[in-house]
Coordinates of C-alpha atoms and ligand atoms in Angstrom, one line a residue:
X1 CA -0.9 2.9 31.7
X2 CA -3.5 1.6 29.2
X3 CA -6.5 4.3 28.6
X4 CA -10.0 3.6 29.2
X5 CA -10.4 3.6 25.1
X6 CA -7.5 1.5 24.5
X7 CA -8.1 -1.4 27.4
X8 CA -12.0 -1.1 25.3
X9 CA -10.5 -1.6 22.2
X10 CA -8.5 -4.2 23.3
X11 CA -11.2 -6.2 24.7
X12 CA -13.4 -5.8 22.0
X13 CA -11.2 -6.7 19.5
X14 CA -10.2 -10.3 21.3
X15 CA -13.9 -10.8 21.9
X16 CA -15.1 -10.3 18.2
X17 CA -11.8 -11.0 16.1
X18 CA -11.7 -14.6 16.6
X19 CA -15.1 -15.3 15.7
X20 CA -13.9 -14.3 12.0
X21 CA -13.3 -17.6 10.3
X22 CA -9.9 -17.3 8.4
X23 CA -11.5 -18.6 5.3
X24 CA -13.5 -15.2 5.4
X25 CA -10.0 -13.5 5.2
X26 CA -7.2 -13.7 2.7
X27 CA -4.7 -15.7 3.3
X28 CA -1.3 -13.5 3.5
X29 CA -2.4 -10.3 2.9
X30 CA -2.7 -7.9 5.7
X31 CA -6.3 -8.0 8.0
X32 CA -7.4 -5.9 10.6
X33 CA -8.3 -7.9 13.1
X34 CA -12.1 -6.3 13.4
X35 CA -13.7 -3.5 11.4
X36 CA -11.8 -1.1 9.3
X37 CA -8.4 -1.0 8.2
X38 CA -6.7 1.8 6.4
X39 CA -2.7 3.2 5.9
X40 CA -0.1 1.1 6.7
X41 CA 1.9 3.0 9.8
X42 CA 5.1 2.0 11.4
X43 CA 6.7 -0.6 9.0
X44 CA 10.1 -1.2 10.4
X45 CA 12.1 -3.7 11.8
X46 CA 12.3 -3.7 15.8
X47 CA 14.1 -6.4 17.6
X48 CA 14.9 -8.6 14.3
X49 CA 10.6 -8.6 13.7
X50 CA 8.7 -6.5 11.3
X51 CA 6.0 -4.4 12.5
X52 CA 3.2 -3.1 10.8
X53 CA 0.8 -1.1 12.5
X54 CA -2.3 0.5 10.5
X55 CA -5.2 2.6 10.9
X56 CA -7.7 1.1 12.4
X57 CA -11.0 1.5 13.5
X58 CA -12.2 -1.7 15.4
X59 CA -16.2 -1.0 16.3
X60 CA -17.5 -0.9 12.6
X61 CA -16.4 -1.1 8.7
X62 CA -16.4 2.5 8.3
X63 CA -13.7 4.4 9.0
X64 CA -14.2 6.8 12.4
X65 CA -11.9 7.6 15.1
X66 CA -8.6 6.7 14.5
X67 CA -6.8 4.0 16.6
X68 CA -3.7 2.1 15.7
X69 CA -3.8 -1.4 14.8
X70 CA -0.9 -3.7 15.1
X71 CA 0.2 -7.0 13.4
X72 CA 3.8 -8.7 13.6
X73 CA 5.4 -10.8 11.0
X74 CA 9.0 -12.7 10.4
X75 CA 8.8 -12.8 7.1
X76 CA 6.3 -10.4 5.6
X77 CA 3.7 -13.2 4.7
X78 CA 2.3 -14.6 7.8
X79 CA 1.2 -12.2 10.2
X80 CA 1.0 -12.6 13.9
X81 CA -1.5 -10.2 15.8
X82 CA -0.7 -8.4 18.6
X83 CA -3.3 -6.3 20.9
X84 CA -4.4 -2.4 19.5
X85 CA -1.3 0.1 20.2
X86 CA -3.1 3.3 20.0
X87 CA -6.5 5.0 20.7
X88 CA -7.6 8.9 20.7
X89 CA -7.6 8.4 24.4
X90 CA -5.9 12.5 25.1
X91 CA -6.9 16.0 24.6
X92 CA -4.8 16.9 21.2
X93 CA -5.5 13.2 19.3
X94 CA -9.1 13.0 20.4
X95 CA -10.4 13.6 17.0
X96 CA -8.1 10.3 15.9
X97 CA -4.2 8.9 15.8
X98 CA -3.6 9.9 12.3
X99 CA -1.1 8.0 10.4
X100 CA 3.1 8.0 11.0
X101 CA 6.4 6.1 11.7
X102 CA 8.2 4.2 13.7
X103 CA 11.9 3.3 14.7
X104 CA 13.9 2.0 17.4
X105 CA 15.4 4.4 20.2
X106 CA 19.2 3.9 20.6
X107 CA 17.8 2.1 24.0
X108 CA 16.1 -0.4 22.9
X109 CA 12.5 1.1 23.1
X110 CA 10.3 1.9 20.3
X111 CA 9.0 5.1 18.8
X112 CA 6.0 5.7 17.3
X113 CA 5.5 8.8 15.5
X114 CA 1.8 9.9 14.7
X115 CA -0.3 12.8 13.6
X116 CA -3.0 14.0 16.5
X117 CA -6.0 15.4 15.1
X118 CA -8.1 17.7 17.2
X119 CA -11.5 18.6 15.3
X120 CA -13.0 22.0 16.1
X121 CA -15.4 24.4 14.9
X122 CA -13.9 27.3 12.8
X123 CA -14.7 30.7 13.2
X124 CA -17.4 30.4 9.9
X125 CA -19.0 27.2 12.2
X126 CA -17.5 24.6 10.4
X127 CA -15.6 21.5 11.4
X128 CA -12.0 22.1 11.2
X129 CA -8.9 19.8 11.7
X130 CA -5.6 20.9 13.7
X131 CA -3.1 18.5 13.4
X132 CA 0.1 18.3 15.0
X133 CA 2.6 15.7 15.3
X134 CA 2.7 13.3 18.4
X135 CA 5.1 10.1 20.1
X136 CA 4.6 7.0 21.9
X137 CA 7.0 5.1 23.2
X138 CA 7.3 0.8 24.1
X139 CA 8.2 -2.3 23.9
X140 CA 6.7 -3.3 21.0
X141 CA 3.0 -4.1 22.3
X142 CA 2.6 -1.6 25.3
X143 CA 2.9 2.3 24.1
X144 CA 3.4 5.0 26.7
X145 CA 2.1 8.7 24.8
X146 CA 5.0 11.4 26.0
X147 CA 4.2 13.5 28.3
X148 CA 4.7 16.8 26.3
X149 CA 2.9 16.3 22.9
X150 CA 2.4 17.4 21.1
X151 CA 6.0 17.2 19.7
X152 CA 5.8 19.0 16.4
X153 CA 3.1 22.3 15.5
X154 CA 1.8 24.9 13.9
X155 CA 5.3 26.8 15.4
X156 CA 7.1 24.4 13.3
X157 CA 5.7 24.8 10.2
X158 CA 7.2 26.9 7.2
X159 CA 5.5 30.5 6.8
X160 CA 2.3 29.6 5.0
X161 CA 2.2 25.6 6.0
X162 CA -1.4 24.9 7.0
X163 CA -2.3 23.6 10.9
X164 CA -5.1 21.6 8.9
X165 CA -3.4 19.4 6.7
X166 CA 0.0 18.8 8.4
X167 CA 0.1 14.9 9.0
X168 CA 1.7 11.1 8.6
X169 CA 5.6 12.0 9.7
X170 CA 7.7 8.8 8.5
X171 CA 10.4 8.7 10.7
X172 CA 13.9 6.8 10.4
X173 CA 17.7 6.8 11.7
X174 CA 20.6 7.8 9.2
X175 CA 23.9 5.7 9.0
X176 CA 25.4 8.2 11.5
X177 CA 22.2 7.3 13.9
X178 CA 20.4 11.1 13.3
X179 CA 16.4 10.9 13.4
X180 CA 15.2 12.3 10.6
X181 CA 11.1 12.7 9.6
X182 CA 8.9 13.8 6.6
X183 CA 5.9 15.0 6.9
X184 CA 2.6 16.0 5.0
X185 CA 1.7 19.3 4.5
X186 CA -0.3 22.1 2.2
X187 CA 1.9 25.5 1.1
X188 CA 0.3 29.1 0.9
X189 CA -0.8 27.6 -2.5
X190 CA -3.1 25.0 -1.3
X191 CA -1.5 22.5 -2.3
X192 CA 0.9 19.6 -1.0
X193 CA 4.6 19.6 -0.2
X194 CA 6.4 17.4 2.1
X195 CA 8.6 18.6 4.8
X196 CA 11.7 17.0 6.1
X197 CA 12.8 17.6 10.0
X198 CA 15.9 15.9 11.9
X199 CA 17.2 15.5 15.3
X200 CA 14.0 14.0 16.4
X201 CA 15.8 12.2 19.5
X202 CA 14.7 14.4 22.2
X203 CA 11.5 14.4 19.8
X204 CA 11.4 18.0 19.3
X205 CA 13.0 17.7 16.0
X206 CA 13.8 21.4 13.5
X207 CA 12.5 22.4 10.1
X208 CA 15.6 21.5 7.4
X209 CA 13.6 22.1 4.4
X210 CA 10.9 22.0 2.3
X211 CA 11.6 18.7 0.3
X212 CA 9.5 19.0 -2.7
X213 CA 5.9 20.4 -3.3
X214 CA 3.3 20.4 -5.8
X215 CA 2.8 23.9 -7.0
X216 CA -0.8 22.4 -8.2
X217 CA 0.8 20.1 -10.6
X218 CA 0.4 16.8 -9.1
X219 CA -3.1 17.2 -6.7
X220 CA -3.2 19.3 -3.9
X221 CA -2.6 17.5 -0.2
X222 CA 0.5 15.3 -0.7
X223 CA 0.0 12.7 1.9
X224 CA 1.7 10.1 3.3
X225 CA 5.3 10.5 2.7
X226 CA 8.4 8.6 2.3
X227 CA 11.9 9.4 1.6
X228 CA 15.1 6.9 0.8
X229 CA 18.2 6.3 -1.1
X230 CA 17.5 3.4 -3.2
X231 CA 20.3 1.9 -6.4
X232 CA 22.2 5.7 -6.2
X233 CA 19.0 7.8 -6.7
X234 CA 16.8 9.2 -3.9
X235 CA 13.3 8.5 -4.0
X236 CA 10.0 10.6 -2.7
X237 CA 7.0 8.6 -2.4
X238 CA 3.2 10.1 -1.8
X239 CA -0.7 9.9 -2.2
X240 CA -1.7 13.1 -3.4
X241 CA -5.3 13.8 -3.4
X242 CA -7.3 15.6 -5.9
X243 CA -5.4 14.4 -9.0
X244 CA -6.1 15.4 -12.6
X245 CA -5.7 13.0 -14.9
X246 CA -2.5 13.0 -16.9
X247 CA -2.2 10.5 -20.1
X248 CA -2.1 7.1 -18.7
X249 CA 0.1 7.9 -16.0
X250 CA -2.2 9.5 -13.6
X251 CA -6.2 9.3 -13.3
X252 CA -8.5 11.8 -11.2
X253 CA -8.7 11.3 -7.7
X254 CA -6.7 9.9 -4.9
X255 CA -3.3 8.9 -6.8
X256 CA 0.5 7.8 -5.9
X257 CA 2.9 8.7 -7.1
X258 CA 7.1 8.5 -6.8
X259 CA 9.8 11.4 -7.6
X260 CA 12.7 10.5 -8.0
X261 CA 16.0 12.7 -8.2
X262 CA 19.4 13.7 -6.2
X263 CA 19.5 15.3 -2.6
X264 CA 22.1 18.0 -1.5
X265 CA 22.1 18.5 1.9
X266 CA 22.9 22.3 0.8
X267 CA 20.6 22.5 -2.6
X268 CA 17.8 20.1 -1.0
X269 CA 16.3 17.7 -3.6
X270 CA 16.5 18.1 -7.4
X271 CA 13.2 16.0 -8.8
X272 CA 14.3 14.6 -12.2
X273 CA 11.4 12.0 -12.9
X274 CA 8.3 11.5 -11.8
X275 CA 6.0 8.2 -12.2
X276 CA 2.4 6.6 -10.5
X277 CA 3.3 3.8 -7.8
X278 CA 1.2 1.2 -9.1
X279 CA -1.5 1.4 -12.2
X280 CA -4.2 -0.3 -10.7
X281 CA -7.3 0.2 -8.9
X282 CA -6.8 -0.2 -5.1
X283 CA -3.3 1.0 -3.9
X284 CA -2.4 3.6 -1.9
X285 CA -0.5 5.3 1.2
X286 CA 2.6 3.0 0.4
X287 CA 5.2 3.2 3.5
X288 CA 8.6 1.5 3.1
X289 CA 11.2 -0.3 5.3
X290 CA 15.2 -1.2 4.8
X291 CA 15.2 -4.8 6.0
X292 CA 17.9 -6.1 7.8
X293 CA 19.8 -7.5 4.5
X294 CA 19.3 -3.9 3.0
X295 CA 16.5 -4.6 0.7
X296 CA 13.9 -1.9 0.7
X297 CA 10.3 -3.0 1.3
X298 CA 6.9 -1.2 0.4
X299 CA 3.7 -1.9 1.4
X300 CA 0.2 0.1 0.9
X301 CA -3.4 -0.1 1.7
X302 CA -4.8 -2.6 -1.1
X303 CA -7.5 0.3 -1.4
X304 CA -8.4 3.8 -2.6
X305 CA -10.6 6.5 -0.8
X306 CA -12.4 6.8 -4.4
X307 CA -12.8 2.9 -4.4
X308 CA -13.6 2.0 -0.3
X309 CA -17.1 3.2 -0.6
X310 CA -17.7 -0.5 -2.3
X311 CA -18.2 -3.6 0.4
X312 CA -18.8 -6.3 0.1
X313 CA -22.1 -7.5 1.9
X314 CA -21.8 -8.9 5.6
X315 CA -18.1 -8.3 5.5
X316 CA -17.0 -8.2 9.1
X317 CA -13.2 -7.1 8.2
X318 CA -12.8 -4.1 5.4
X319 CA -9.3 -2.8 4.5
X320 CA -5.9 -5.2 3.2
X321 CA -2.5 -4.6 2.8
X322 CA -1.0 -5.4 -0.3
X323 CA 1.9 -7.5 -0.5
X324 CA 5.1 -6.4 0.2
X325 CA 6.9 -5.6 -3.0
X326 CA 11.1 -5.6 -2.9
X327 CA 12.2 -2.6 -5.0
X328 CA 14.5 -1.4 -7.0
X329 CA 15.3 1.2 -9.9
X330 CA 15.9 -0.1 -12.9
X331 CA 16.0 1.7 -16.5
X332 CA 15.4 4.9 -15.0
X333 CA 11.9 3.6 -13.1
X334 CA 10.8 2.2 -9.8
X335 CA 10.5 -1.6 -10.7
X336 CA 8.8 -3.7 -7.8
X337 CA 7.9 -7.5 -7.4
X338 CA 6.5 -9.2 -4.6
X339 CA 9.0 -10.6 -1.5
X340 CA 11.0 -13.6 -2.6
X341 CA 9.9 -15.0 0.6
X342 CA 6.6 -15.6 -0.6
X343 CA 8.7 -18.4 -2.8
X344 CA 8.7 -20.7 0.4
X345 CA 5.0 -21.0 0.1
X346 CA 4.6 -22.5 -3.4
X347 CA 4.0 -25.6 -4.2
X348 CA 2.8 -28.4 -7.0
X349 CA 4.0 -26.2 -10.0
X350 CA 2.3 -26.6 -13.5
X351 CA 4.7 -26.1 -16.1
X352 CA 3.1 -25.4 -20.0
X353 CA 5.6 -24.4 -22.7
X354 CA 4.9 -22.9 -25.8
X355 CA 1.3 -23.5 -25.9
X356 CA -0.6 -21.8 -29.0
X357 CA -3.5 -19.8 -27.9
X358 CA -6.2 -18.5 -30.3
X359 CA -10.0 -18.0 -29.3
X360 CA -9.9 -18.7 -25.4
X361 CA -8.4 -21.9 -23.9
X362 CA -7.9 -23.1 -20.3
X363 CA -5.1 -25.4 -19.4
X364 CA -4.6 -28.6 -17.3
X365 CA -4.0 -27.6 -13.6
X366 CA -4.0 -24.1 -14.7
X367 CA -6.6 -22.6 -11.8
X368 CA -7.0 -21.4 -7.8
X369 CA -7.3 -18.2 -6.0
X370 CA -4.4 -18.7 -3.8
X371 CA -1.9 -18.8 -6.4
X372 CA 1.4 -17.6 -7.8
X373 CA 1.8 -17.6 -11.7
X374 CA 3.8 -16.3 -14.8
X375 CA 2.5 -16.1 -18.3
X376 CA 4.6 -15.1 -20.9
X377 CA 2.9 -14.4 -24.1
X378 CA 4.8 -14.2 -27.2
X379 CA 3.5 -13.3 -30.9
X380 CA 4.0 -16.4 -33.4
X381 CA 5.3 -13.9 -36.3
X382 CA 5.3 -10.4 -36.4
X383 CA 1.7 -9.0 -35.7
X384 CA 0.3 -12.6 -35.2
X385 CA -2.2 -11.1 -33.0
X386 CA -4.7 -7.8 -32.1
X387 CA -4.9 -8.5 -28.4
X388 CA -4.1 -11.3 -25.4
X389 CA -6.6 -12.1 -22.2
X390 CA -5.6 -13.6 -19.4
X391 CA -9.2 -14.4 -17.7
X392 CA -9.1 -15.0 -13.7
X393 CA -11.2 -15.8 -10.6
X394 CA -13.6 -17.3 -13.6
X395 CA -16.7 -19.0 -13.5
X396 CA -19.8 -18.7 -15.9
X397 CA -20.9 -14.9 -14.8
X398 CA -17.6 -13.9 -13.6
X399 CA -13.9 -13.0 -14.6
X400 CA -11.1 -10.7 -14.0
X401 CA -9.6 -10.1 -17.0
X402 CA -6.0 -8.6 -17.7
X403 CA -5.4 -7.6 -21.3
X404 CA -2.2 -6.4 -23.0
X405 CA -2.5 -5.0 -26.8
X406 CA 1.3 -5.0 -28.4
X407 CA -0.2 -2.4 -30.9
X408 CA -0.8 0.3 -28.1
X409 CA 1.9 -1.3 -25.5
X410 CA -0.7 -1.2 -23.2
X411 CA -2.3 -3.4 -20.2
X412 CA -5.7 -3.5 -19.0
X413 CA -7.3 -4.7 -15.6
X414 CA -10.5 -5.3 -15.9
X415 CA -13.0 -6.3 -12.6
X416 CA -16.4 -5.3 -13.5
X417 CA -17.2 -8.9 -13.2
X418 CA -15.0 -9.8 -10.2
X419 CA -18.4 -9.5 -7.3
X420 CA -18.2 -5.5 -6.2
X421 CA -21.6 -4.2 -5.5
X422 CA -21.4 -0.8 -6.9
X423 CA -20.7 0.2 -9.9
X424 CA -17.4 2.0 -9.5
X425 CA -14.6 2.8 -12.1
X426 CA -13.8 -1.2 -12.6
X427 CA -11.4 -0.7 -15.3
X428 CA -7.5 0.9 -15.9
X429 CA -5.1 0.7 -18.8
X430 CA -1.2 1.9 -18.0
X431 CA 1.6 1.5 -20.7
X432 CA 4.3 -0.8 -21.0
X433 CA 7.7 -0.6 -22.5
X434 CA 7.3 -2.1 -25.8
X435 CA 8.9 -5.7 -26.7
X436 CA 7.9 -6.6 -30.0
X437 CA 4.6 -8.0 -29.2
X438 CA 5.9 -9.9 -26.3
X439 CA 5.0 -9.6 -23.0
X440 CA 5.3 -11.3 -19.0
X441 CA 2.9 -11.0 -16.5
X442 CA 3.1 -12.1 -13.3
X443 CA -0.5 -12.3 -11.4
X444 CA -1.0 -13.1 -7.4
X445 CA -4.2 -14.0 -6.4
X446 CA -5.3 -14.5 -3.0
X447 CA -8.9 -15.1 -2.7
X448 CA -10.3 -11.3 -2.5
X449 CA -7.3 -9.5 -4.7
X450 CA -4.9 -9.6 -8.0
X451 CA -1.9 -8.1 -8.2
X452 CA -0.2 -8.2 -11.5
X453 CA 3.4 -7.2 -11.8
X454 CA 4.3 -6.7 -15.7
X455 CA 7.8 -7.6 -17.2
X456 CA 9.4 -8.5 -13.8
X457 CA 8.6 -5.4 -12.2
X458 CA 8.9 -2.6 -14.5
X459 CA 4.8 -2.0 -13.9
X460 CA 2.6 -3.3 -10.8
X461 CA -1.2 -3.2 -11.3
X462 CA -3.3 -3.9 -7.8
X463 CA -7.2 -4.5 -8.0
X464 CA -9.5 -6.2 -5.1
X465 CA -12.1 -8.7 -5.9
X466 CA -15.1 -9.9 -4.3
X467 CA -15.7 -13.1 -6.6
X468 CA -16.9 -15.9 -5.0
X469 CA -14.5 -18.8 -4.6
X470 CA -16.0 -21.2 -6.6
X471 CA -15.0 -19.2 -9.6
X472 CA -11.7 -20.8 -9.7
X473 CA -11.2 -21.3 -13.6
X474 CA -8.0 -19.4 -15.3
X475 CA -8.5 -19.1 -19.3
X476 CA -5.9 -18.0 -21.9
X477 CA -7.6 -16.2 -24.8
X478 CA -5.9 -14.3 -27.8
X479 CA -7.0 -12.3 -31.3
X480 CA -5.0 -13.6 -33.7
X481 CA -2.0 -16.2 -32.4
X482 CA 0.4 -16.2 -29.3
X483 CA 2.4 -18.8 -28.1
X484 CA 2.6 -18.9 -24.2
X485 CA 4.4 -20.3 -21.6
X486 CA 3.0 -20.6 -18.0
X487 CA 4.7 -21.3 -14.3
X488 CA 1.9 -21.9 -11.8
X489 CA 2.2 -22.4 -8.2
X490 CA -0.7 -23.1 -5.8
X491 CA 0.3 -21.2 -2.2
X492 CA -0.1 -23.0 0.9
X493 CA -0.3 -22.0 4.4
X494 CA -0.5 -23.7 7.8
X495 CA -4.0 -24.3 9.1
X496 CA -5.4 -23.2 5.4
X497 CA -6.2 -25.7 2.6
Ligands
FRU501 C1 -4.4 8.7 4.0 C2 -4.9 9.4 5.2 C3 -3.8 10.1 5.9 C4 -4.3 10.2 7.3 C5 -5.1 8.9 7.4 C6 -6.4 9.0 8.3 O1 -5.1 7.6 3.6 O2 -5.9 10.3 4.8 O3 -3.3 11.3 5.4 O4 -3.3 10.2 8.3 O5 -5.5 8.5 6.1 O6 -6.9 7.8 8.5

């Protein structure tokens, strides 16, 4: 039966989301279909279709009481919407429908797996979370909430696991068909460890173990996890909050970050590495899926709590997905680089080969913001040159600009020209393995975002833009002298020009 709050969700999404003209939205990156969109929830397959559901609140740009938004695709670039799934419609969710998972039952139905929030006055007078972990069930539009949520609570925690930070279970089947989750959660230390439970089919699932935890190393509340066997190695991913900065790898804040190591079913999980997600500005609360040809599939919010506070004016959507990045573990880190199946989109290619650069040139044909392009930037002799600039989303007051300096093996993203209204940290530099000067970047643009994906994969670097359209211009610029080769693609989709 569809809840009062749903059924007014419903409606008041399809009487205000079509009056959004797609040109106001990107093109194939992840909307909401009104208001404010956060987490990606409930990426998985069901019934041969990818679906991605996300947090969602429809009445304004801010975020407020959680609901569940919910989008379709066949192949992870155009998106079909479907009607709101969720709203904080019951007693132990009425605070909001945190984030979570979602699989297909053994039946054919479809599981979501959320985090309830009930907010409360503590015993000091202030506004207290408990959360607990909840189910839905469907057919992949309809959800039914089970009668006896919550499913997972405070009784299920480890001694010391907080009530108030226990959220976003990412559930999945093993091989042998077990449900297994992980979940978000603080320790007796105040800070974040993930927990892992199985035998979630009669959705009552029982502690196995504490997976891995921060001890105050890595921030405090781990959220958002994820946990998969990916090349021979098994991989944690999570947003922990409350970072401190470490070298280049991690900056204060809201962070993400992957572990990667062995599991035991008897020792549990032996971390051996650790590395950020991606290096830019707006990325985080990545949730994966194992597609149906066995390639593993992230996605994440194309934003950052620390960066979200920064609109742009008379915006009537807020919140995108990134695009969905295939990944893989190569030389000992996470490589990822964006769905082959964005391929099928390109078209008129511009081919330049060994062009010298010094000072700043552009390039015939060489410009768009819906585009898909590779530069690869070599020095003419040893040393030939200080630093290279790739300048995008250009006109005379504007540019985003994505530097690499061979002496420091390091990249910059740069947007403090790229149309955000506050003045916000704008800027991020991340190391890249060094090659001798040389160096290939691969840069998506899609009117309001870059992503930039450094020697096929080894480093991804996400920022969001607000540059006006018009500022369409690309420019090449170097210290010294390179010698660069460029593929570019425009990207076209039905009913867009
Ligand atoms: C991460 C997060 C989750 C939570 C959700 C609430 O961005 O804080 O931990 O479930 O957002 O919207």
């Amino acid at each position: 039966m569809t809840s009062e709050a749903l059924q007014k969700a419903r409606d008041f999404e399809a009487q205000y989301g079509p009056h959004i003209p797609d040109s106001e939205r990107p093109a194939f990156h992840a909307t909401p279909t009104i208001g404010w969109m956060n987490d990606p929830n409930g990426f998985s397959f069901y019934k041969g279709e990818c679906h991605l559901f996300y947090q969602y609140h429809p009445y304004s740009i801010e975020w407020g009481p959680m609901h569940w938004g919910h989008l379709k695709t066949k192949d992870f670039i155009h998106w079909e919407r479907l009607p709101c799934a969720l709203a904080p419609d019951e007693e132990y969710d009425a605070s909001g429908c945190f984030s979570g998972g979602a699989v297909e039952l053994p039946d054919g139905r479809q599981l979501l797996m959320y985090t309830g929030v009930q907010r409360h006055h503590n015993a000091e007078g202030f506004l207290e979370d408990v959360q607990t972990q909840c189910v839905a069930i469907g057919d992949g539009v309809d959800y039914e909430k089970w009668g006896d949520n919550p499913v997972l609570d405070g009784e299920d925690l480890p001694e010391g696991g907080s009530t108030i930070d226990f959220r976003d279970p990412k559930v999945w089947r093993d091989k042998d068909g077990t449900f297994y989750a992980v979940i978000g959660n603080r320790t007796g230390d105040g800070s974040g460890s993930i927990l892992l439970y199985r035998g979630m089919e009669d959705f009552k699932g029982e502690l196995v173990r504490v997976l891995d935890r921060s001890r105050n190393q890595y921030g405090r509340m781990w959220e958002c996890p994820d946990f998969f066997q990916l090349d021979g190695r098994h991989i944690i991913l999570t947003s922990p909050q409350d970072m401190t900065p470490i070298g280049l790898e991690f900056h204060a804040g809201n962070g993400t970050m992957c572990l990667m190591g062995s599991y035991d079913p008897e020792k549990g999980f032996t971390r051996e590495r650790v590395q950020a997600i991606d290096y830019g500005l707006d990325f985080y609360a990545p949730q994966t899926l194992e597609a149906p040809d066995g390639r593993r599939i992230m996605i994440a919010w194309m934003q950052n709590w620390d960066t979200a506070g920064a609109k742009p004016f008379h915006c009537r959507w807020f919140g995108q997905m990134t695009l969905p990045r295939e990944l893989s573990i190569e030389k000992g880190r996470l490589y990822q680089r964006p769905v082959r199946e964005i391929e099928a989109y390109r078209h008129s290619p511009v081919i330049h080969h060994h062009i010298l650069v010094s000072g700043e040139t552009n390039l015939p044909g060489i410009q768009g913001r819906m585009l898909d392009m590779i530069v690869t930037v070599k020095p003419m002799s040893p040393g030939s040159y200080r630093w290279f600039r790739l300048h995008v989303a250009k006109d005379g007051r504007h540019d985003t600009i994505i530097r690499y300096k061979p002496d420091e093996s390091t990249v910059k993203i740069d947007r403090c020209r790229s149309g955000l209204p506050r003045d916000i940290v704008n800027t991020r530099s991340f190391l890249v393995s060094p090659r001798d000067g040389e160096i290939k970047l691969r840069v998506v643009l899609d009117r309001f975002s870059v992503e930039v994906f450094v020697n096929d994969g080894e480093a991804a670097a996400t920022a969001v833009i607000y540059t006006r359209q018009e500022a369409d211009a690309i420019t090449f610029e170097a210290d010294g002298q390179v010698l660069v080769d460029v593929e570019k693609y425009d990207l076209a989709f039905d009913g867009e020009d």
